[in-house]
CSV table of N, CA, C and O and ligand atoms in Angstrom, one decimal:
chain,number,residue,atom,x,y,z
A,1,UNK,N,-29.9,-3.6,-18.0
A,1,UNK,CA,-31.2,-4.3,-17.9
A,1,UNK,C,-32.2,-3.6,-18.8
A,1,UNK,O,-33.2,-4.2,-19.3
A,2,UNK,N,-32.0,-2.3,-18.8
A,2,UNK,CA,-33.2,-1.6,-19.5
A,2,UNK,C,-32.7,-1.0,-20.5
A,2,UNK,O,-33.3,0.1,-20.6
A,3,UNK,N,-31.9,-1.1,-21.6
A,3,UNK,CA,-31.1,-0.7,-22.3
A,3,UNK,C,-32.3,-0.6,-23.5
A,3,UNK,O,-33.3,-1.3,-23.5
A,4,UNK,N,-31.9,0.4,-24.9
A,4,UNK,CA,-33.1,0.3,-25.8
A,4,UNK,C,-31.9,0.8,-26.6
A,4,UNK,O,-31.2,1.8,-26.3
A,5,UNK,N,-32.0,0.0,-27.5
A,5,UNK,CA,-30.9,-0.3,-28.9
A,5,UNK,C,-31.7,-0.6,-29.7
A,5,UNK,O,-32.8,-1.1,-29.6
A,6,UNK,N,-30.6,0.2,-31.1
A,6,UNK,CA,-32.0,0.0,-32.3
A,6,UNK,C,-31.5,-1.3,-32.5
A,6,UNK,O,-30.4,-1.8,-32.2
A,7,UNK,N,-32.5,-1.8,-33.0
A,7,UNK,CA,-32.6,-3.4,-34.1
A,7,UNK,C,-31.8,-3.6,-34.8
A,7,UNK,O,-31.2,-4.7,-34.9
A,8,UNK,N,-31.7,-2.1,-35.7
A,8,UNK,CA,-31.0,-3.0,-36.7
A,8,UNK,C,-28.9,-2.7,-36.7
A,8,UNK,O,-28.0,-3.3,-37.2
A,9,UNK,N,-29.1,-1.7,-35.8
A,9,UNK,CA,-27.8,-1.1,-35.7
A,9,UNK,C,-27.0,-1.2,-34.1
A,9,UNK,O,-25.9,-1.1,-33.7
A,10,UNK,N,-28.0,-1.5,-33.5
A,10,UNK,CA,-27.4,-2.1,-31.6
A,10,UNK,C,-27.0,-0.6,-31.1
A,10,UNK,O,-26.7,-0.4,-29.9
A,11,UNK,N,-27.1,0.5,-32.0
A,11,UNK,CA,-26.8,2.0,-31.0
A,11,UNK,C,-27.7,2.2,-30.2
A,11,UNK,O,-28.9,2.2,-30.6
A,12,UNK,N,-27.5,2.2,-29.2
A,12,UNK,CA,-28.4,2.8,-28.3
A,12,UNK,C,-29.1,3.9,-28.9
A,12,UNK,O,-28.7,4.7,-29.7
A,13,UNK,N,-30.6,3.8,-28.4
A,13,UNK,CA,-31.6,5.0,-29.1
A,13,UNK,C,-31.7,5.9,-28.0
A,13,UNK,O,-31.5,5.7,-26.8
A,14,UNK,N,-32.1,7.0,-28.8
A,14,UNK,CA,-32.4,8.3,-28.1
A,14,UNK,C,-34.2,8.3,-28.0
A,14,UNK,O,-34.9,7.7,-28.7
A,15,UNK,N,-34.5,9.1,-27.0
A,15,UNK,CA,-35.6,9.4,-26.5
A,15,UNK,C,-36.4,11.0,-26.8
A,15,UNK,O,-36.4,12.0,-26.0
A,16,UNK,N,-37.1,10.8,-28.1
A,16,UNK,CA,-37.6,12.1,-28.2
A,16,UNK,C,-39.0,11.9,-28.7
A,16,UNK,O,-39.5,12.1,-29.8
A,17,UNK,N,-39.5,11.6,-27.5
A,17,UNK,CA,-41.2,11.3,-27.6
A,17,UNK,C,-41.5,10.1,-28.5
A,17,UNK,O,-42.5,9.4,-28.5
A,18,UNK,N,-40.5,10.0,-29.2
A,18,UNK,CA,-40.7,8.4,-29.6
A,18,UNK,C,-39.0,7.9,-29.5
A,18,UNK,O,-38.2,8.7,-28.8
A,19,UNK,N,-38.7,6.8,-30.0
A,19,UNK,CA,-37.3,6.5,-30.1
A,19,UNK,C,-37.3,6.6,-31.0
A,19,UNK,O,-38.2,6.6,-31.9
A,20,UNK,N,-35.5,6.7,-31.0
A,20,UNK,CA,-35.0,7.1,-32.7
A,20,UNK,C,-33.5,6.9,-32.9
A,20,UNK,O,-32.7,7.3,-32.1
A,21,UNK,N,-33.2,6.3,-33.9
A,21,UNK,CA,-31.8,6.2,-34.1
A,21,UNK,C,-31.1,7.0,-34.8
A,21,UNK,O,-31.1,6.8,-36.0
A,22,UNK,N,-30.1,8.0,-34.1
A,22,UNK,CA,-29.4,8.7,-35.1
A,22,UNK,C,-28.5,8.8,-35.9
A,22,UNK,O,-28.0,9.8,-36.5
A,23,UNK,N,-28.1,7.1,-35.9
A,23,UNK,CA,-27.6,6.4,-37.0
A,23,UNK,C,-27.6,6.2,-38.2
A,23,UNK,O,-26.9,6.6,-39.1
A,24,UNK,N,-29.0,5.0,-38.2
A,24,UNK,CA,-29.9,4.6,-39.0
A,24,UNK,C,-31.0,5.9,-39.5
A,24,UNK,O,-31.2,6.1,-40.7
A,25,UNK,N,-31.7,6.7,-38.4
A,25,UNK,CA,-32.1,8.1,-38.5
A,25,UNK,C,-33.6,7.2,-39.0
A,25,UNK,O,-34.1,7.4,-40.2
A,26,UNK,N,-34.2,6.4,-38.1
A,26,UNK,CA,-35.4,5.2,-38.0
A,26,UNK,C,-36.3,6.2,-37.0
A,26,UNK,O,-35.8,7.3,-36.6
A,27,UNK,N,-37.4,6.0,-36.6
A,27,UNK,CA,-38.0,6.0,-35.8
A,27,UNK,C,-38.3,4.9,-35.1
A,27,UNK,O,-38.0,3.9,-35.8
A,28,UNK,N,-38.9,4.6,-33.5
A,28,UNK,CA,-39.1,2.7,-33.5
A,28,UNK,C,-40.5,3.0,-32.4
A,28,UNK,O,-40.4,4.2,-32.2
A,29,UNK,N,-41.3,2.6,-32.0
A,29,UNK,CA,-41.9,2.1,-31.3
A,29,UNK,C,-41.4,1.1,-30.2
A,29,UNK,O,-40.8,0.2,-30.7
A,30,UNK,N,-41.5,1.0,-29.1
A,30,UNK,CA,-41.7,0.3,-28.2
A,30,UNK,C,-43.0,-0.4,-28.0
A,30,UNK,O,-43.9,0.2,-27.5
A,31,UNK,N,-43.1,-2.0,-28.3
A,31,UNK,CA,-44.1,-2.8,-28.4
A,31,UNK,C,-43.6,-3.9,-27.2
A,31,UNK,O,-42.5,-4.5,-27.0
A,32,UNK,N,-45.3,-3.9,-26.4
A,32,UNK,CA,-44.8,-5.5,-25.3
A,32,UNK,C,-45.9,-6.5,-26.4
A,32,UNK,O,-46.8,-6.4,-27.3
A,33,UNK,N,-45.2,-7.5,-25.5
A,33,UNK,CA,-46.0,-8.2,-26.3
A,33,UNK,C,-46.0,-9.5,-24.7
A,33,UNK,O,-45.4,-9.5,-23.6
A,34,UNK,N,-47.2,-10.3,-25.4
A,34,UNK,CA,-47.6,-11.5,-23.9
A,34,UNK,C,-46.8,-12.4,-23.5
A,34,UNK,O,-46.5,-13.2,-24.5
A,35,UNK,N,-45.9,-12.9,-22.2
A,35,UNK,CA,-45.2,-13.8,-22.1
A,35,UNK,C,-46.2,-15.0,-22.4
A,35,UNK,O,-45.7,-16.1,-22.8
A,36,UNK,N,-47.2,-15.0,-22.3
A,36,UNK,CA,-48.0,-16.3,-22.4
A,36,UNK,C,-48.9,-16.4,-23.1
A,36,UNK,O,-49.5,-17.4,-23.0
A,37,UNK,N,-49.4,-15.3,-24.4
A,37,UNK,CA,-49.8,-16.1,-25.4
A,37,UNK,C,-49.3,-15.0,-27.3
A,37,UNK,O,-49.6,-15.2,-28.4
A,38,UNK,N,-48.6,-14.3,-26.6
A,38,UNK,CA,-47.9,-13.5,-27.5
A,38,UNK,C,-48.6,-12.5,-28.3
A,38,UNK,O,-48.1,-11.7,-29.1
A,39,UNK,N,-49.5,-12.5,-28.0
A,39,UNK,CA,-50.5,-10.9,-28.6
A,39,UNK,C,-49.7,-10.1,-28.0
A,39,UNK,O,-48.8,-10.3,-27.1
A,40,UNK,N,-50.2,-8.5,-28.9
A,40,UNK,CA,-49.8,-7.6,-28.3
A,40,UNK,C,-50.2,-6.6,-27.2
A,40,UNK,O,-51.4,-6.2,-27.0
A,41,UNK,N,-49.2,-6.3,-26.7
A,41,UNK,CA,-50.4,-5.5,-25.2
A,41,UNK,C,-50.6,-4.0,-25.4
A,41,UNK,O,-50.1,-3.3,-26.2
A,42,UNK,N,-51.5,-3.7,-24.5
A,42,UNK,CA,-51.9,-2.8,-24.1
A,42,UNK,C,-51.2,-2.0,-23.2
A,42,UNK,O,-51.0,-2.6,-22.1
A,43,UNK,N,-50.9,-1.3,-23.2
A,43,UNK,CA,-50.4,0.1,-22.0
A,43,UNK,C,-50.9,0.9,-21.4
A,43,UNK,O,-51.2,1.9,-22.1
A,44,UNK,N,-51.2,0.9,-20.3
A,44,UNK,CA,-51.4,1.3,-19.2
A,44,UNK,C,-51.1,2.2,-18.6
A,44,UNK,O,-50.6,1.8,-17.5
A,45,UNK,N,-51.2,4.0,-18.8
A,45,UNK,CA,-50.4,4.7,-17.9
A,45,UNK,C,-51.4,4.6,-16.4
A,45,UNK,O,-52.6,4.7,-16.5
A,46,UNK,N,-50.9,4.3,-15.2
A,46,UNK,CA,-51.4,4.7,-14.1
A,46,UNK,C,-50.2,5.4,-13.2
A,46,UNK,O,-49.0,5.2,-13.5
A,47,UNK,N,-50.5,6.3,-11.9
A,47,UNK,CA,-50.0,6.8,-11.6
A,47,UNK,C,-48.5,6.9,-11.7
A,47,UNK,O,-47.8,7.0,-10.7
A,48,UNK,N,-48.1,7.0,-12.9
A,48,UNK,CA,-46.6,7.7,-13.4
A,48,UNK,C,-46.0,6.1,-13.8
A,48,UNK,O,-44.9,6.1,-14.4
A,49,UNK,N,-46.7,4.7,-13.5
A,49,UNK,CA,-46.0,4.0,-13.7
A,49,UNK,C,-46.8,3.2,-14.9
A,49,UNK,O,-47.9,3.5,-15.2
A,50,UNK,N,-46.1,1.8,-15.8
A,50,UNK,CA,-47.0,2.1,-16.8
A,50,UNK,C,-47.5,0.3,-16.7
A,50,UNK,O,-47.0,-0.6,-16.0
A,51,UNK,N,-48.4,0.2,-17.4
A,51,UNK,CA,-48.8,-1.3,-16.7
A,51,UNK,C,-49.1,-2.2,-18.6
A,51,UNK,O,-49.3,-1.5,-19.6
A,52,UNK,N,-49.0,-3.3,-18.6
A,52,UNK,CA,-49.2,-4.0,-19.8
A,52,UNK,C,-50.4,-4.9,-19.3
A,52,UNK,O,-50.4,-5.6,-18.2
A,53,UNK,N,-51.4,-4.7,-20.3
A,53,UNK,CA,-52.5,-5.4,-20.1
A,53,UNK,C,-53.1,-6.5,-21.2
A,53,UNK,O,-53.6,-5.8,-22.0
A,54,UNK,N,-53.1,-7.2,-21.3
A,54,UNK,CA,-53.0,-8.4,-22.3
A,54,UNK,C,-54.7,-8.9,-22.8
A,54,UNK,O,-55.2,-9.9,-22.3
A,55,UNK,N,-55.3,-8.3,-23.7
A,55,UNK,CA,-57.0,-8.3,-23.8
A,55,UNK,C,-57.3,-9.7,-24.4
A,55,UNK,O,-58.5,-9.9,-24.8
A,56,UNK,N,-56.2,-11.0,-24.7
A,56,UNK,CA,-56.4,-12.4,-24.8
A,56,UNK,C,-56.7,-12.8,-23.5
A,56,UNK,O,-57.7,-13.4,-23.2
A,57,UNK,N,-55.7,-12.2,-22.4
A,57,UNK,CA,-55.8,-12.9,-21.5
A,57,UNK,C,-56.6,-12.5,-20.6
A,57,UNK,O,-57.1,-13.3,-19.8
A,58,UNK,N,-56.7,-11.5,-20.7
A,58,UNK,CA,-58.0,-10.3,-20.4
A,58,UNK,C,-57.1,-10.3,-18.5
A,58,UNK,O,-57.8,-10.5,-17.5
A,59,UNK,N,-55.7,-10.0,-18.4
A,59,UNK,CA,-55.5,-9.6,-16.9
A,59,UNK,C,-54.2,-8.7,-17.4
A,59,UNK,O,-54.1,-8.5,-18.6
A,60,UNK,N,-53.2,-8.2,-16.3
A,60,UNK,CA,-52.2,-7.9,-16.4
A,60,UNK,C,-51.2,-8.6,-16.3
A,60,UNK,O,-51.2,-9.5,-15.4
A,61,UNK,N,-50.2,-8.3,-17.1
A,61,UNK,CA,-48.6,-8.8,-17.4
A,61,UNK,C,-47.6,-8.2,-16.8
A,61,UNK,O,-47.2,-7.1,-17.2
A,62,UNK,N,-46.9,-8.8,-15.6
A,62,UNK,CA,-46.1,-8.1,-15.1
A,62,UNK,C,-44.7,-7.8,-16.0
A,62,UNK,O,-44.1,-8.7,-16.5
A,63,UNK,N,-44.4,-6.2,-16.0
A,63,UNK,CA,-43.2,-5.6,-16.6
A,63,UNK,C,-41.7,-6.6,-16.5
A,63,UNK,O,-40.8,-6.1,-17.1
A,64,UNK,N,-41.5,-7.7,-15.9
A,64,UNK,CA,-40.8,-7.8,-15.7
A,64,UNK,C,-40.7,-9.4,-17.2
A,64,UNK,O,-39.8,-9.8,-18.0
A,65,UNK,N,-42.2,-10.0,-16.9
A,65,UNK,CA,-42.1,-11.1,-18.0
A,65,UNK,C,-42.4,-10.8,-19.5
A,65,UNK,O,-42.3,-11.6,-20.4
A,66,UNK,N,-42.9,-9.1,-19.7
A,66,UNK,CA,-43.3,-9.0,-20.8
A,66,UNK,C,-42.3,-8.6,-21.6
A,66,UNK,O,-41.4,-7.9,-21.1
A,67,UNK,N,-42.3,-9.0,-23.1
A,67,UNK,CA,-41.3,-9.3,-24.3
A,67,UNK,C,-41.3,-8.5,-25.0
A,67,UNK,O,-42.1,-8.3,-25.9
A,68,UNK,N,-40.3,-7.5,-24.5
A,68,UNK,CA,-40.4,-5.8,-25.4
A,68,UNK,C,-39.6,-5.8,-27.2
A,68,UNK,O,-38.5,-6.3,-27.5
A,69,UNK,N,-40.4,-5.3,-27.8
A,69,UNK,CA,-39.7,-5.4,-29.6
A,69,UNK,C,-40.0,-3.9,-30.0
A,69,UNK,O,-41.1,-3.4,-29.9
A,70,UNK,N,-38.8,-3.2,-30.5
A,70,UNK,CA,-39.2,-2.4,-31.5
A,70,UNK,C,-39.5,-2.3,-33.0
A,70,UNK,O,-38.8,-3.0,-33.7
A,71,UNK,N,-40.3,-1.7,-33.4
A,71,UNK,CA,-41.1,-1.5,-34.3
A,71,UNK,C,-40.9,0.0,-35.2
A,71,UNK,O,-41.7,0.9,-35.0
A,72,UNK,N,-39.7,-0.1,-36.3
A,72,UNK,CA,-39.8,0.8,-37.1
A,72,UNK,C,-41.3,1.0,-37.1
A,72,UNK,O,-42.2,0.1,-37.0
A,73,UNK,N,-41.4,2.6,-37.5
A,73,UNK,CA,-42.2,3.6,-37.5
A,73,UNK,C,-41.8,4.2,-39.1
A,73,UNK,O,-40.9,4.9,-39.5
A,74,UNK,N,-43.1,3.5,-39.8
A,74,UNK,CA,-42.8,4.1,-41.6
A,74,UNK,C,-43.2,5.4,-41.5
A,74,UNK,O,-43.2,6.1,-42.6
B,1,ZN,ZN1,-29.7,2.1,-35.9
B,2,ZN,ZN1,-51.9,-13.0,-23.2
């Protein structure tokens, strides 16, 4: 369900303060983006858990409908 694979190669990425493929040897970003009007969100650390806040829609997006993309890191 929560699996994070690179883009361009489907290896599963590694987690070292950013993601990274040691494949491809990419860096990526983790980006949400709005189920409902597709801007990109905002993140939210609150108490250990992390929240996506959407400033079109100006409320929050629950983790479960938001549309996660990574984003090589030039
Ligand atoms: Zn890769
Ligand atoms: Zn929105």
């Amino acid at each position: 369900m929560n699996s994070n694979n690179c883009p361009k190669c489907e290896k599963e990425l590694d987690w070292q303060g950013h993601y990274h493929c040691s494949d491809c040897d990419e860096r990526f970003n983790k980006v949400g983006f709005c189920p409902d009007c597709q801007a990109q969100l905002e993140k939210l650390q609150a108490c250990g858990a992390a929240n996506y806040f959407c400033n079109s829609c100006n409320e929050l997006k629950s983790k479960s409908r938001v549309r996660f993309e990574f984003q090589q890191v030039s």
